[in-house]
Coordinates of N, CA and C in Angstrom, one line a residue:
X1 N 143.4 13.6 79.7 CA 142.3 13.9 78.8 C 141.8 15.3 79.3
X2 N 141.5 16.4 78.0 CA 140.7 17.4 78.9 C 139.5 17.9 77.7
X3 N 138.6 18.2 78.8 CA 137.3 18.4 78.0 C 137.0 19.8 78.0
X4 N 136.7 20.4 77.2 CA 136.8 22.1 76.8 C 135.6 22.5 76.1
X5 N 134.9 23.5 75.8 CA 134.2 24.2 75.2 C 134.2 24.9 74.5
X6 N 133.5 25.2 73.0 CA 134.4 26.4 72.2 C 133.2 26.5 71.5
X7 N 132.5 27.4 71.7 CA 131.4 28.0 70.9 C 130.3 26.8 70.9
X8 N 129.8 26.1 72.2 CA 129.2 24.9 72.2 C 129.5 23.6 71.6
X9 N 131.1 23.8 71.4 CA 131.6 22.6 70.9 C 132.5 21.7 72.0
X10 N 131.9 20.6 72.1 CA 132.7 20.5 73.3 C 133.6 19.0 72.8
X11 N 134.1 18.7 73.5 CA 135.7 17.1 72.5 C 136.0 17.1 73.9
X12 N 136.8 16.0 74.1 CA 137.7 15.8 74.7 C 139.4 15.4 73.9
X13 N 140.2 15.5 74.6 CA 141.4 15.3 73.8 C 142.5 14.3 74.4
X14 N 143.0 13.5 73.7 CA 144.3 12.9 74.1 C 145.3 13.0 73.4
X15 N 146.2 12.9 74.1 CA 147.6 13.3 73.3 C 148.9 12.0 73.6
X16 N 149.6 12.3 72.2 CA 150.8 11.2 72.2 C 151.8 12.0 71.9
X17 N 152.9 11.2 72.1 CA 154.4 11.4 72.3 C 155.1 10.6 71.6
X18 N 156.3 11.0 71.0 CA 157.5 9.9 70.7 C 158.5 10.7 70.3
X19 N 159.8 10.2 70.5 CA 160.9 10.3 70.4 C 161.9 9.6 69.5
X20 N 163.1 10.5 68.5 CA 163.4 9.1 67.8 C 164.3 10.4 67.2
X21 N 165.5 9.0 66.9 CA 166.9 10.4 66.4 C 166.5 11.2 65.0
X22 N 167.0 12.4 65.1 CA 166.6 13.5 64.0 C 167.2 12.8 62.8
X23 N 168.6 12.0 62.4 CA 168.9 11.3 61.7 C 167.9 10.2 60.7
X24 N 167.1 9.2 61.9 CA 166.3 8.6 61.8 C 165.1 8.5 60.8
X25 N 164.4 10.2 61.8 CA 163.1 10.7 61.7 C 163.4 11.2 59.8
X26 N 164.5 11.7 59.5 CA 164.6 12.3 58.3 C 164.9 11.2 57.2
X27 N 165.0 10.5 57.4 CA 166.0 9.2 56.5 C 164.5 8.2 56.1
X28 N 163.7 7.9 57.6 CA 162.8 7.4 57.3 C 161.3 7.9 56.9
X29 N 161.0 9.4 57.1 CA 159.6 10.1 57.1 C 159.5 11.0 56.1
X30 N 160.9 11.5 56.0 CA 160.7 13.0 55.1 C 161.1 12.4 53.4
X31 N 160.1 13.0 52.3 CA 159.9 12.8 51.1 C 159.7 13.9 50.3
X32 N 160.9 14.8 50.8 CA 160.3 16.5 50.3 C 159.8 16.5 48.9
X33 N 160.5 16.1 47.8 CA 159.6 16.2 46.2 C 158.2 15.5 46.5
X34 N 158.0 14.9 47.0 CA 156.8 14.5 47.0 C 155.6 15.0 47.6
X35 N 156.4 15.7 48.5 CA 155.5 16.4 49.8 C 155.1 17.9 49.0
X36 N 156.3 18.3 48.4 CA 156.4 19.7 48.0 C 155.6 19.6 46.9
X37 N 155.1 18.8 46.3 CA 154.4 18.6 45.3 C 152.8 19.6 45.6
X38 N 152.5 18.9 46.4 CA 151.5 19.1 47.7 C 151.1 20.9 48.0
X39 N 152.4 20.9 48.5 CA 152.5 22.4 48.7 C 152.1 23.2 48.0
X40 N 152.9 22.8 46.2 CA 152.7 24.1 45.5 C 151.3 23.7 45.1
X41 N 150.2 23.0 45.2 CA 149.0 23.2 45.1 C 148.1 24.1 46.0
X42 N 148.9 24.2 47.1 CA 148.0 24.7 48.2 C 147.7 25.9 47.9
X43 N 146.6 27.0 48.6 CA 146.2 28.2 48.1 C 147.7 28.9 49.3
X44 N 148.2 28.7 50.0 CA 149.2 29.3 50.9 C 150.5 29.0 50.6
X45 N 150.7 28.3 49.6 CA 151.9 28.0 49.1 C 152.8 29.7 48.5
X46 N 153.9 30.1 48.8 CA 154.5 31.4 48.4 C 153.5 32.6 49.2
X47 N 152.8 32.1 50.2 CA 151.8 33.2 50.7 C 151.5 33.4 52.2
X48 N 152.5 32.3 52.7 CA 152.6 32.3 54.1 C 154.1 32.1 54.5
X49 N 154.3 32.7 55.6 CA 156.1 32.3 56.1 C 156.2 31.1 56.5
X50 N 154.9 30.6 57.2 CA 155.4 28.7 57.7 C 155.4 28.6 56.8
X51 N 154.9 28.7 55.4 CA 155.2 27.9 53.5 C 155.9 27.9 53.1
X52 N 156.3 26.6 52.6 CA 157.3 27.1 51.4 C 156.7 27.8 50.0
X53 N 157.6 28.1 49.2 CA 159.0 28.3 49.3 C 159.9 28.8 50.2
X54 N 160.9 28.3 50.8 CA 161.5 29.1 52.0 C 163.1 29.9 51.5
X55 N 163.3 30.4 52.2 CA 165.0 30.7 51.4 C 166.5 30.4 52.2
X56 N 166.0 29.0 52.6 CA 167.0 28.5 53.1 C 166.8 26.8 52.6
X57 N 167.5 25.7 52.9 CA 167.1 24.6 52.6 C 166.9 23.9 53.6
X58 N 165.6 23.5 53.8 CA 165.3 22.9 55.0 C 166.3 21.7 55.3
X59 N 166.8 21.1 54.3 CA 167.7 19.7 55.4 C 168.8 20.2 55.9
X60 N 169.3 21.2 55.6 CA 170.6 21.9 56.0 C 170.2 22.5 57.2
X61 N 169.2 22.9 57.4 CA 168.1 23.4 59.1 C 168.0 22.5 60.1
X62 N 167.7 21.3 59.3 CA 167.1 20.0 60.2 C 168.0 18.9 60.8
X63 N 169.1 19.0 59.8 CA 170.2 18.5 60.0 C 171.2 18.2 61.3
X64 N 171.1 19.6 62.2 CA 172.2 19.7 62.6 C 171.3 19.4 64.6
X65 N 170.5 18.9 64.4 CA 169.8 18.5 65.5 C 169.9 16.6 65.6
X66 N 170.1 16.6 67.2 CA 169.8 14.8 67.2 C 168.8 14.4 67.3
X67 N 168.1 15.3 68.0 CA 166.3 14.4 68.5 C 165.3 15.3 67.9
X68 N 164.4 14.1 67.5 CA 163.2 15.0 67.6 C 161.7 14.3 68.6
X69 N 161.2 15.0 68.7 CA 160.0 15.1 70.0 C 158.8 15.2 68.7
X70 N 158.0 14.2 68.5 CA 156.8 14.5 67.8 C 156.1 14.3 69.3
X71 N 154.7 15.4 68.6 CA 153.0 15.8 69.9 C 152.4 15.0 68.7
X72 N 151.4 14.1 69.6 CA 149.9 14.2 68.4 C 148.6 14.5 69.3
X73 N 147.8 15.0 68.8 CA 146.7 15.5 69.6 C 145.9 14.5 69.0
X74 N 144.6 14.0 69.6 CA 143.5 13.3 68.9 C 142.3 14.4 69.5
X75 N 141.3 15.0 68.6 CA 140.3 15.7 69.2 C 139.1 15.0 69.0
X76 N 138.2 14.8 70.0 CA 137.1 13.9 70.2 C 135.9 14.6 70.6
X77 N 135.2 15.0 69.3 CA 134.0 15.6 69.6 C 133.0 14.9 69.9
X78 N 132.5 15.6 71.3 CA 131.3 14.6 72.2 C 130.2 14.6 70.7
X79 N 130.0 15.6 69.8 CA 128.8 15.2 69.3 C 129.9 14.7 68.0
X80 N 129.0 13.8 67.5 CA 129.2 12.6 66.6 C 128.6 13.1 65.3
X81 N 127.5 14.2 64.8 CA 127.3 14.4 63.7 C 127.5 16.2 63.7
X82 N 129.1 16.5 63.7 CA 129.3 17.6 63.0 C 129.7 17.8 62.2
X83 N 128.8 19.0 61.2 CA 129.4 19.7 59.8 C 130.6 19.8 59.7
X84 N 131.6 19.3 58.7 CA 132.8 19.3 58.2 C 133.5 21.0 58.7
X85 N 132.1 21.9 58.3 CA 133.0 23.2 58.5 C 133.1 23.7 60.0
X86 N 132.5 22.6 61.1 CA 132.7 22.7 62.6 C 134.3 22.4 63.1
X87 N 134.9 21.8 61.9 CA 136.5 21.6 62.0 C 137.4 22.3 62.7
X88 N 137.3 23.5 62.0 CA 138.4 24.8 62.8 C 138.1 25.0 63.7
X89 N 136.8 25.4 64.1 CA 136.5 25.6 65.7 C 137.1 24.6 66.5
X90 N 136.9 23.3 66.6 CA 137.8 22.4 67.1 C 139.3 22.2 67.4
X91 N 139.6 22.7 66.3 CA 141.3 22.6 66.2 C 141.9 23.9 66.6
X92 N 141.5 25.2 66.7 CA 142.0 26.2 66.7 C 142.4 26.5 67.9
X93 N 141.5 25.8 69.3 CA 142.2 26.4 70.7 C 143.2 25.1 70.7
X94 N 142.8 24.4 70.2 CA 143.6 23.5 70.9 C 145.5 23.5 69.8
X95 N 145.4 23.6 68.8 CA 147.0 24.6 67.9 C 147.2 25.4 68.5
X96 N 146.2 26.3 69.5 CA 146.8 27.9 69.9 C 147.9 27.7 70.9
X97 N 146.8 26.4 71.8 CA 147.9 26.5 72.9 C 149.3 25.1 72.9
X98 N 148.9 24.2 71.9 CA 150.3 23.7 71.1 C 151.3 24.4 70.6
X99 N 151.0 25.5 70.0 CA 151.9 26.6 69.2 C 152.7 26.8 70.5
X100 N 152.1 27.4 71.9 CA 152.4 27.8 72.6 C 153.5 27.2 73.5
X101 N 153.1 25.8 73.6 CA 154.0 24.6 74.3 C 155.2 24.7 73.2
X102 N 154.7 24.3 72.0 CA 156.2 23.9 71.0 C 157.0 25.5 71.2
X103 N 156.6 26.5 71.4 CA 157.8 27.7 71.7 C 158.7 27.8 72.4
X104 N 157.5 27.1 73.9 CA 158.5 26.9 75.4 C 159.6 26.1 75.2
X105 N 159.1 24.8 74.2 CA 159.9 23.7 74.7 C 161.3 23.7 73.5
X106 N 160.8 25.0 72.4 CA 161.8 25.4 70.9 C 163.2 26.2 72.2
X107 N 162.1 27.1 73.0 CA 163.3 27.7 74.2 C 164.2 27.7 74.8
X108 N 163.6 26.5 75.6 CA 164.4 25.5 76.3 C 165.2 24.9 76.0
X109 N 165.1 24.1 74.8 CA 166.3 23.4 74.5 C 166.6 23.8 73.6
X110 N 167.2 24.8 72.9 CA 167.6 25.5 71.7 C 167.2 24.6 70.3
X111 N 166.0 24.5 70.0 CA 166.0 23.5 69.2 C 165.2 24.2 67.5
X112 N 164.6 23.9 67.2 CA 163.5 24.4 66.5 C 162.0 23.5 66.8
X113 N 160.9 24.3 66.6 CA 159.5 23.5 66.9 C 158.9 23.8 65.3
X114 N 158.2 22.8 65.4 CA 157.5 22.8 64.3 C 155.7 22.8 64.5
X115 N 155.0 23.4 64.2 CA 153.7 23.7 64.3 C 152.8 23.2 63.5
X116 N 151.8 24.2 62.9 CA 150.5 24.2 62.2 C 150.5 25.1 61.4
X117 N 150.3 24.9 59.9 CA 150.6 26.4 59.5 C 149.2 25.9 58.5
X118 N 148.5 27.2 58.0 CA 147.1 27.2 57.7 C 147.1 28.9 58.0
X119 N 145.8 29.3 58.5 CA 145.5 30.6 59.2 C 146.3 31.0 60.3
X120 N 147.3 31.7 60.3 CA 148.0 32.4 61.4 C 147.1 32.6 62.4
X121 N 147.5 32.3 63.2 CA 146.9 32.7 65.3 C 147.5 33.8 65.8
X122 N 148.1 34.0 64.9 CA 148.9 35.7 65.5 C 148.3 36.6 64.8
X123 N 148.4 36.6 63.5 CA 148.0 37.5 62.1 C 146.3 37.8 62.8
X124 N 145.6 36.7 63.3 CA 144.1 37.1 63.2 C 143.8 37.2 61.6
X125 N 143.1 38.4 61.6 CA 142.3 38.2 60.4 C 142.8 39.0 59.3
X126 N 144.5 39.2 59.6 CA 145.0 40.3 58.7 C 145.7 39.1 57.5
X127 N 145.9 39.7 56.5 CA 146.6 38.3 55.6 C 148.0 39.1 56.1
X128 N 148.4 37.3 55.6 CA 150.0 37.4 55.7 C 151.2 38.5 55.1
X129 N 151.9 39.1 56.0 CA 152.8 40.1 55.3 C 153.8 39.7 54.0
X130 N 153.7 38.3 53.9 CA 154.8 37.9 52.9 C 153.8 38.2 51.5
X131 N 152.7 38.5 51.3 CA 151.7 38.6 50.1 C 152.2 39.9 49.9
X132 N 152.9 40.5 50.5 CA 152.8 42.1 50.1 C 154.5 42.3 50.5
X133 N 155.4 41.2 50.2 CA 156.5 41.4 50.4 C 157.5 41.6 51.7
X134 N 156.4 41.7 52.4 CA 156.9 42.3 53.7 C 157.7 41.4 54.9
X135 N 158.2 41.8 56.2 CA 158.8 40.8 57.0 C 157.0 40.1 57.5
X136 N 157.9 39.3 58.2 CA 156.9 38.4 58.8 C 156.6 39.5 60.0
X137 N 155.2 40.0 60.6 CA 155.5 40.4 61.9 C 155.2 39.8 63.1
X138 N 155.4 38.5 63.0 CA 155.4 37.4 64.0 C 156.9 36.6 64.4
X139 N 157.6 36.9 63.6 CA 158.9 35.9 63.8 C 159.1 35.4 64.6
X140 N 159.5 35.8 65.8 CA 159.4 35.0 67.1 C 158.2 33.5 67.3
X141 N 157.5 33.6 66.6 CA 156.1 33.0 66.9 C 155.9 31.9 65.8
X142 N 156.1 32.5 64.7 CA 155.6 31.6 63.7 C 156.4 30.6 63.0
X143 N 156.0 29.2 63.3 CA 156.9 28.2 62.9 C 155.9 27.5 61.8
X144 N 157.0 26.4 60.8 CA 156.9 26.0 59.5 C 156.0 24.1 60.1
X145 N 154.9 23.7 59.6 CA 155.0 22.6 59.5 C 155.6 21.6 59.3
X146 N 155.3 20.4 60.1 CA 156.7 19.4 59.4 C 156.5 19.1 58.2
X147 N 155.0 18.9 57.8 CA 154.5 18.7 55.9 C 155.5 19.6 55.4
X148 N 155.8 20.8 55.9 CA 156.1 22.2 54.8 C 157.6 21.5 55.1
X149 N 158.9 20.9 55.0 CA 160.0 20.6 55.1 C 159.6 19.2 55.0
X150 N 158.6 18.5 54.4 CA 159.0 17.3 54.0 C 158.0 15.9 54.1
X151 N 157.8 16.4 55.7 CA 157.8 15.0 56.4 C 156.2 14.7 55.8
X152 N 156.3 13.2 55.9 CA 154.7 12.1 55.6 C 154.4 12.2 57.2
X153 N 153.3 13.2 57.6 CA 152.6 12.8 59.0 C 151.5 11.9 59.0
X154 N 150.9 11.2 58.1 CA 150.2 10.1 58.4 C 151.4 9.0 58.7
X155 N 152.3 9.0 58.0 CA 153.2 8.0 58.7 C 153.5 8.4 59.6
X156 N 154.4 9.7 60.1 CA 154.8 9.5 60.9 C 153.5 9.3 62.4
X157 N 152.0 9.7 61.9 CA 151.4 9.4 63.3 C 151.2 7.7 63.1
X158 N 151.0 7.2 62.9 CA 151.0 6.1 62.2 C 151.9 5.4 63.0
X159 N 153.1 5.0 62.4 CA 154.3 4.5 63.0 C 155.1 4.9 64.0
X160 N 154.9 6.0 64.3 CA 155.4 6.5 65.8 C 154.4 6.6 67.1
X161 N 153.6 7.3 66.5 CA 152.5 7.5 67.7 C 151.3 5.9 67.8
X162 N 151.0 5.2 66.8 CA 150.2 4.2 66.5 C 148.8 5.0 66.3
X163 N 148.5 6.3 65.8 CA 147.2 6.8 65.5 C 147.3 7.2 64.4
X164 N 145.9 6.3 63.7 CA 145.8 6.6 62.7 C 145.0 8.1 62.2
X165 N 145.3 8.4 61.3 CA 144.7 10.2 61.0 C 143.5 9.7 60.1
X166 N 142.1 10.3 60.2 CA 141.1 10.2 59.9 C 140.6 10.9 59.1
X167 N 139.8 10.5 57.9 CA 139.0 11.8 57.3 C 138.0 11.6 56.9
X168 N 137.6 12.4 56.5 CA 135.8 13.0 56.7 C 135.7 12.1 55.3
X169 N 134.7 11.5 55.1 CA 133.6 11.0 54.2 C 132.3 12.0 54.3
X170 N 132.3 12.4 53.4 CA 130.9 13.6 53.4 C 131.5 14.7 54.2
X171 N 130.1 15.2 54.6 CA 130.3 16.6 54.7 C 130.3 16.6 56.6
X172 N 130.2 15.8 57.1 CA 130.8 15.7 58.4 C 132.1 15.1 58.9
X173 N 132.3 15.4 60.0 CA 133.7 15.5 60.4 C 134.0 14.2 61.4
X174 N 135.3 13.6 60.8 CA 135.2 12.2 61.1 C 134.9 11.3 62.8
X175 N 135.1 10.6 63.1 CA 135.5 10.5 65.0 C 136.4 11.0 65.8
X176 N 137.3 11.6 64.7 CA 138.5 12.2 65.5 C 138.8 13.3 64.7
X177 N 139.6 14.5 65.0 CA 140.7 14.9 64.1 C 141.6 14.8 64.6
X178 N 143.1 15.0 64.3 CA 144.2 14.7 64.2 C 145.4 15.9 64.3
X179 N 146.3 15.9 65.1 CA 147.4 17.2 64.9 C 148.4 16.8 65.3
X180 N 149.6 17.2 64.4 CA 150.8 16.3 64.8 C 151.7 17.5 64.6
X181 N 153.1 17.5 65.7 CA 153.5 18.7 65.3 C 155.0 18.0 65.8
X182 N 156.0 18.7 65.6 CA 157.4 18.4 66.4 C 158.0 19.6 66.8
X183 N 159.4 18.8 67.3 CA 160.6 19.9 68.4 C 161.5 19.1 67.3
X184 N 162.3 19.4 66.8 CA 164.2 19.2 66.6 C 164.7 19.7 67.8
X185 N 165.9 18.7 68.1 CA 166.7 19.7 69.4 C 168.0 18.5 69.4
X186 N 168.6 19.3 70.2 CA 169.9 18.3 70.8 C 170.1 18.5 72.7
X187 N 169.5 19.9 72.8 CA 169.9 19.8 74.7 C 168.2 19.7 74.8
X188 N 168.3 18.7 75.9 CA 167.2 18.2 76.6 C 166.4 19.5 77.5

């Protein structure tokens, strides 16, 4: 558990784990038409590089991996009545330094990691180079969510991790929030 600070916001956090063959994880979690549905509503859909549309086919990506490694984060804000838009603050150090982990461990075992995709942590406050055509200037860094290739993460936190993902009723922010991210890989 670790308790942190962020502009007088303070949570504590716990985290889960699970493991389960990439075969498995795809056969039982991932619903891409349905998920992609989702996508093309989003305002970042065709406007970010973790988004789809992508120009490869993600199961042909995903495929060729045995394991996958899902993280879940639970973030537990000590105060119990914050504004919905106190959200990001909360989640943002704690994605930064997940981003960070899922790189090492994308390194390590030649795998791919999967992230948080929303507002770039690299970009800051520049918009995305794909709006203007351009390469990504993060490559190295910026990975696609599992949503964005498919997967149901309420299930899969749900049924893998046993946490359920929460949301806001009103305009405050529920007992928890929720981050789920993965590794594909085959070397340990």
């Amino acid at each position: 558990m670790i308790r942190t600070n962020c502009e007088n916001l303070t949570y504590t956090t716990e985290r889960y784990t699970a493991e389960i063959t990439a075969k498995d994880y795809i056969k039982r979690f991932r619903k891409a038409d349905y998920f992609l549905k989702f996508c093309q509503e989003c305002r970042n859909y065709n406007r970010r590089y973790g988004c789809p549309p992508f120009n490869f086919e993600p199961l042909d990506v995903i495929s060729k991996y045995e394991k996958v490694r899902i993280l879940g984060v639970k973030i537990i804000p000590t105060n119990k009545h914050l504004p919905l838009t106190a959200a990001n603050d909360l989640m943002v150090p704690v994605t930064r330094a997940l981003n960070e982990e899922l790189l090492e461990m994308e390194s390590s075992s030649e795998g791919m990691a999967f992230g948080f995709v929303g507002q770039c942590h690299y970009c800051e406050d520049m918009p995305c180079a794909r709006i203007e055509g351009k390469s990504c200037r993060h490559p190295d860094k910026v990975r696609p969510s599992l949503e964005a290739f498919g997967f149901d993460i309420s299930k899969t936190a749900e049924e893998l991790l046993g946490l359920e993902i929460k949301w806001s009723k009103g305009d405050f922010i529920p007992e928890y929030l929720t981050l789920v991210c993965g590794l594909f890989y085959t070397k340990a």
